[in-house]
GROMACS .gro file of C-alpha atoms in nm:
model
  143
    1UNK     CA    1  11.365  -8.832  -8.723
    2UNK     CA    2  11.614  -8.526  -8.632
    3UNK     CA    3  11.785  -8.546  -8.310
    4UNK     CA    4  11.605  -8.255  -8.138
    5UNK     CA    5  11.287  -8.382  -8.254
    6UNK     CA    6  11.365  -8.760  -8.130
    7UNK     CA    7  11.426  -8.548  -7.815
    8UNK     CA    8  11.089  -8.382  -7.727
    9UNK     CA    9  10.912  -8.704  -7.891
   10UNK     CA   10  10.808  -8.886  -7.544
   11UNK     CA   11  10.735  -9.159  -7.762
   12UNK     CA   12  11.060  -9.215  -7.956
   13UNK     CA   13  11.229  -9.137  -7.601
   14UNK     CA   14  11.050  -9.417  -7.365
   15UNK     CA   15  11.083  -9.672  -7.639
   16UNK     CA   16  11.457  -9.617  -7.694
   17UNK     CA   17  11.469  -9.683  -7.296
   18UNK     CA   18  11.281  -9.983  -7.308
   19UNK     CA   19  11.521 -10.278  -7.297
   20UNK     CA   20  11.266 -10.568  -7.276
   21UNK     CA   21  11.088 -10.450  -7.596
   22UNK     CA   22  11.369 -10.407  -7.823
   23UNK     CA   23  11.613 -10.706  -7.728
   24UNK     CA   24  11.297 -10.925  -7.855
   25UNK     CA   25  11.329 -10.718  -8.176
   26UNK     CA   26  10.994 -10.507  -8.135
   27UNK     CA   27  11.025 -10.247  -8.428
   28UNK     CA   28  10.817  -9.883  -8.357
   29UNK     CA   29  10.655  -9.835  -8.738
   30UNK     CA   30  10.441  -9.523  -8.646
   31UNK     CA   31  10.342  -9.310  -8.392
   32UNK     CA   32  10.075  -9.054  -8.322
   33UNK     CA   33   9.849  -8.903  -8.019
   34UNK     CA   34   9.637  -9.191  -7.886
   35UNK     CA   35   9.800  -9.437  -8.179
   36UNK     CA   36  10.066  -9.663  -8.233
   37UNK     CA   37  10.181  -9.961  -8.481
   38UNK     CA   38  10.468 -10.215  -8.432
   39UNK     CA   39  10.606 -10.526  -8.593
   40UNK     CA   40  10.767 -10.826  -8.416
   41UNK     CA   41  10.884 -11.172  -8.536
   42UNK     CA   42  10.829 -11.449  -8.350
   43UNK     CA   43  11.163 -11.602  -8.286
   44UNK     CA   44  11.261 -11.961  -8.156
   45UNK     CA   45  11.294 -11.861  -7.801
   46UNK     CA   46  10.977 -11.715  -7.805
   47UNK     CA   47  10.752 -12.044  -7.847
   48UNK     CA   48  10.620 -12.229  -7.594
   49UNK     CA   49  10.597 -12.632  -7.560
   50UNK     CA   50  10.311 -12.645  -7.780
   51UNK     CA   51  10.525 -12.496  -8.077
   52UNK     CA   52  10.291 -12.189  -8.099
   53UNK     CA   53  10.382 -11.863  -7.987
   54UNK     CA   54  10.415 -11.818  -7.575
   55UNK     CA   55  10.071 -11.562  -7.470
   56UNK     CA   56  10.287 -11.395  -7.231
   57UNK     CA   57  10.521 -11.288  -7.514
   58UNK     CA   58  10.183 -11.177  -7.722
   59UNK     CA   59  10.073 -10.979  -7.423
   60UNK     CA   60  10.392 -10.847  -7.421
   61UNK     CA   61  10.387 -10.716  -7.760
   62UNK     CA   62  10.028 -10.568  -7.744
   63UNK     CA   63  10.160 -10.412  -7.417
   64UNK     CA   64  10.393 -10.184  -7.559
   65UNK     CA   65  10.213 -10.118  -7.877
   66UNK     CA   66   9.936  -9.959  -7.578
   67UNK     CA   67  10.221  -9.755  -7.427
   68UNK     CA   68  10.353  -9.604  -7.720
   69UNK     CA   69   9.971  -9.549  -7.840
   70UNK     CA   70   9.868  -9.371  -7.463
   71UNK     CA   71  10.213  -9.165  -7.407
   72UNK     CA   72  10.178  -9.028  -7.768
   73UNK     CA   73  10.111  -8.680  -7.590
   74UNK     CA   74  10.300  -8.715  -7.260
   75UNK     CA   75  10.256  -8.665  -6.946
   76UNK     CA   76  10.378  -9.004  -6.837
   77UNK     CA   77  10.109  -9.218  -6.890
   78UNK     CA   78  10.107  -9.606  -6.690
   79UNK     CA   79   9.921  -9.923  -6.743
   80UNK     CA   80   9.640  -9.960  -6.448
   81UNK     CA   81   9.492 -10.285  -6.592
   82UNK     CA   82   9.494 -10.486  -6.918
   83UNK     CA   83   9.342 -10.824  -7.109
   84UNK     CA   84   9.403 -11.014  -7.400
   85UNK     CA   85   9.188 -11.266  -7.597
   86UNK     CA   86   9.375 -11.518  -7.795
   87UNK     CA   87   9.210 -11.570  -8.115
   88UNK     CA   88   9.478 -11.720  -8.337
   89UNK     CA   89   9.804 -11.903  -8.276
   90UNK     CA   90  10.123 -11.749  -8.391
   91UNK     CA   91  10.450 -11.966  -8.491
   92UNK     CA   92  10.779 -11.934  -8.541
   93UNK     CA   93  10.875 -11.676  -8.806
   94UNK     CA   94  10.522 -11.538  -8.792
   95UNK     CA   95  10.567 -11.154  -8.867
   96UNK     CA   96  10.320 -10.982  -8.660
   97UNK     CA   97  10.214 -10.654  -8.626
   98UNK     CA   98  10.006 -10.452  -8.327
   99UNK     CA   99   9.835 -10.120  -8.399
  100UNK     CA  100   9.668  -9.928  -8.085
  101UNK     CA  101   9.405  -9.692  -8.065
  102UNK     CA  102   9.272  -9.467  -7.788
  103UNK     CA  103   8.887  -9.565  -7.765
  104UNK     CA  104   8.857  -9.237  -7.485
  105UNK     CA  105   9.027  -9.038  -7.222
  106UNK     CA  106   8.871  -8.927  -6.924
  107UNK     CA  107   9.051  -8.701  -6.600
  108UNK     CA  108   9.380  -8.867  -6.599
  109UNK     CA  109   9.246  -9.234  -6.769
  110UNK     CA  110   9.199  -9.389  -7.052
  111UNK     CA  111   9.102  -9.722  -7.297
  112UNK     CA  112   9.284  -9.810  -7.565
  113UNK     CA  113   9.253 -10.085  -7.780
  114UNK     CA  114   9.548 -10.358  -7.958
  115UNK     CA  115   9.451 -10.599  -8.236
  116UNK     CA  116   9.736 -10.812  -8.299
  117UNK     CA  117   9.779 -10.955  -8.700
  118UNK     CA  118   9.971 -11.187  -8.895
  119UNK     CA  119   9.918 -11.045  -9.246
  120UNK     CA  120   9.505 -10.976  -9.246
  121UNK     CA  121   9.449 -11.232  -8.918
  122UNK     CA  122   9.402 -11.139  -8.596
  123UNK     CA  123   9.578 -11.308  -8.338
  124UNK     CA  124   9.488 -11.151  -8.051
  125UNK     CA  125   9.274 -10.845  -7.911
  126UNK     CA  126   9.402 -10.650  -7.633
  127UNK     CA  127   9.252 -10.362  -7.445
  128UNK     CA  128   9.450 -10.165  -7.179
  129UNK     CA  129   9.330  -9.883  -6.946
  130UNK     CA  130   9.549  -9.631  -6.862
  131UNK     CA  131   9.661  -9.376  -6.607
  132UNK     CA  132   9.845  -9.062  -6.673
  133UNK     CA  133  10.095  -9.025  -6.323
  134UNK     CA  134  10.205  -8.705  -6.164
  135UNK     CA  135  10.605  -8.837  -6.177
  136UNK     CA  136  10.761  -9.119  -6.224
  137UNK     CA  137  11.048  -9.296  -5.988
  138UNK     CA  138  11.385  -9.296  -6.182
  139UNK     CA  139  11.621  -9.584  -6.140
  140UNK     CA  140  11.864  -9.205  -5.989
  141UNK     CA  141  11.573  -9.132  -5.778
  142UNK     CA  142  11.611  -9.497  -5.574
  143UNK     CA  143  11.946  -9.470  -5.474
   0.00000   0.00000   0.00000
């Protein structure tokens, strides 16, 4: 992607801001109005005592696959609720990927859907509802 086009993508622009997502190695494969695919690998600090994958870091994941999926057109667009059913453990090494899809929109709200896969299986299913906000409070705007 050209500079001036990385620019004016809201997309490409909140996920190079977000910190949490890409220091556990969440990739951004593709990106579109209402849609959104990633990839993460489930790394040794990333498992829980059970030796399968830690939910909150699966929530996680689906999470941002959702915001990248709902801010696809901009405005700012904000989480107001989410939930995630386990179906499948995920291990160490496990290469997973999340694609998100907008189900609707309606006013300033919408539903969006995760599914979560290693290869063909589905780990997890995750739906977030949305809410697009009228400005956001910068980290400049606090102090």
């Amino acid at each position: 992607m050209q500079a001036a086009e990385a620019a004016s993508d809201p997309v490409a622009v909140m996920f190079a801001a977000d910190e949490a997502s890409r220091r556990l190695g969440i990739e951004l494969l593709e990106h579109g109005e209402g849609t959104a695919v990633l990839r993460m690998t489930v790394t040794e600090t990333m498992v829980n005592g059970h030796g399968m994958a830690h939910g909150g870091y699966l929530f996680l994941f689906a999470d941002t696959a959702f915001a990248c999926a709902c801010n696809g057109a901009g405005p700012v667009t904000v989480a107001s609720g989410a939930g995630i059913d386990f179906v499948a453990s995920a291990y160490e090494g496990d290469v997973l990927t999340a694609t998100a899809e907008v189900r609707t929109r309606f006013g300033r709200s919408g539903l969006y859907d995760v599914t979560v896969l290693r290869g063909d299986e589905v780990i997890a299913e995750f739906r977030g509802r949305s809410r697009r906000v009228r400005s956001m409070r910068t980290k400049e705007s606090q102090q």
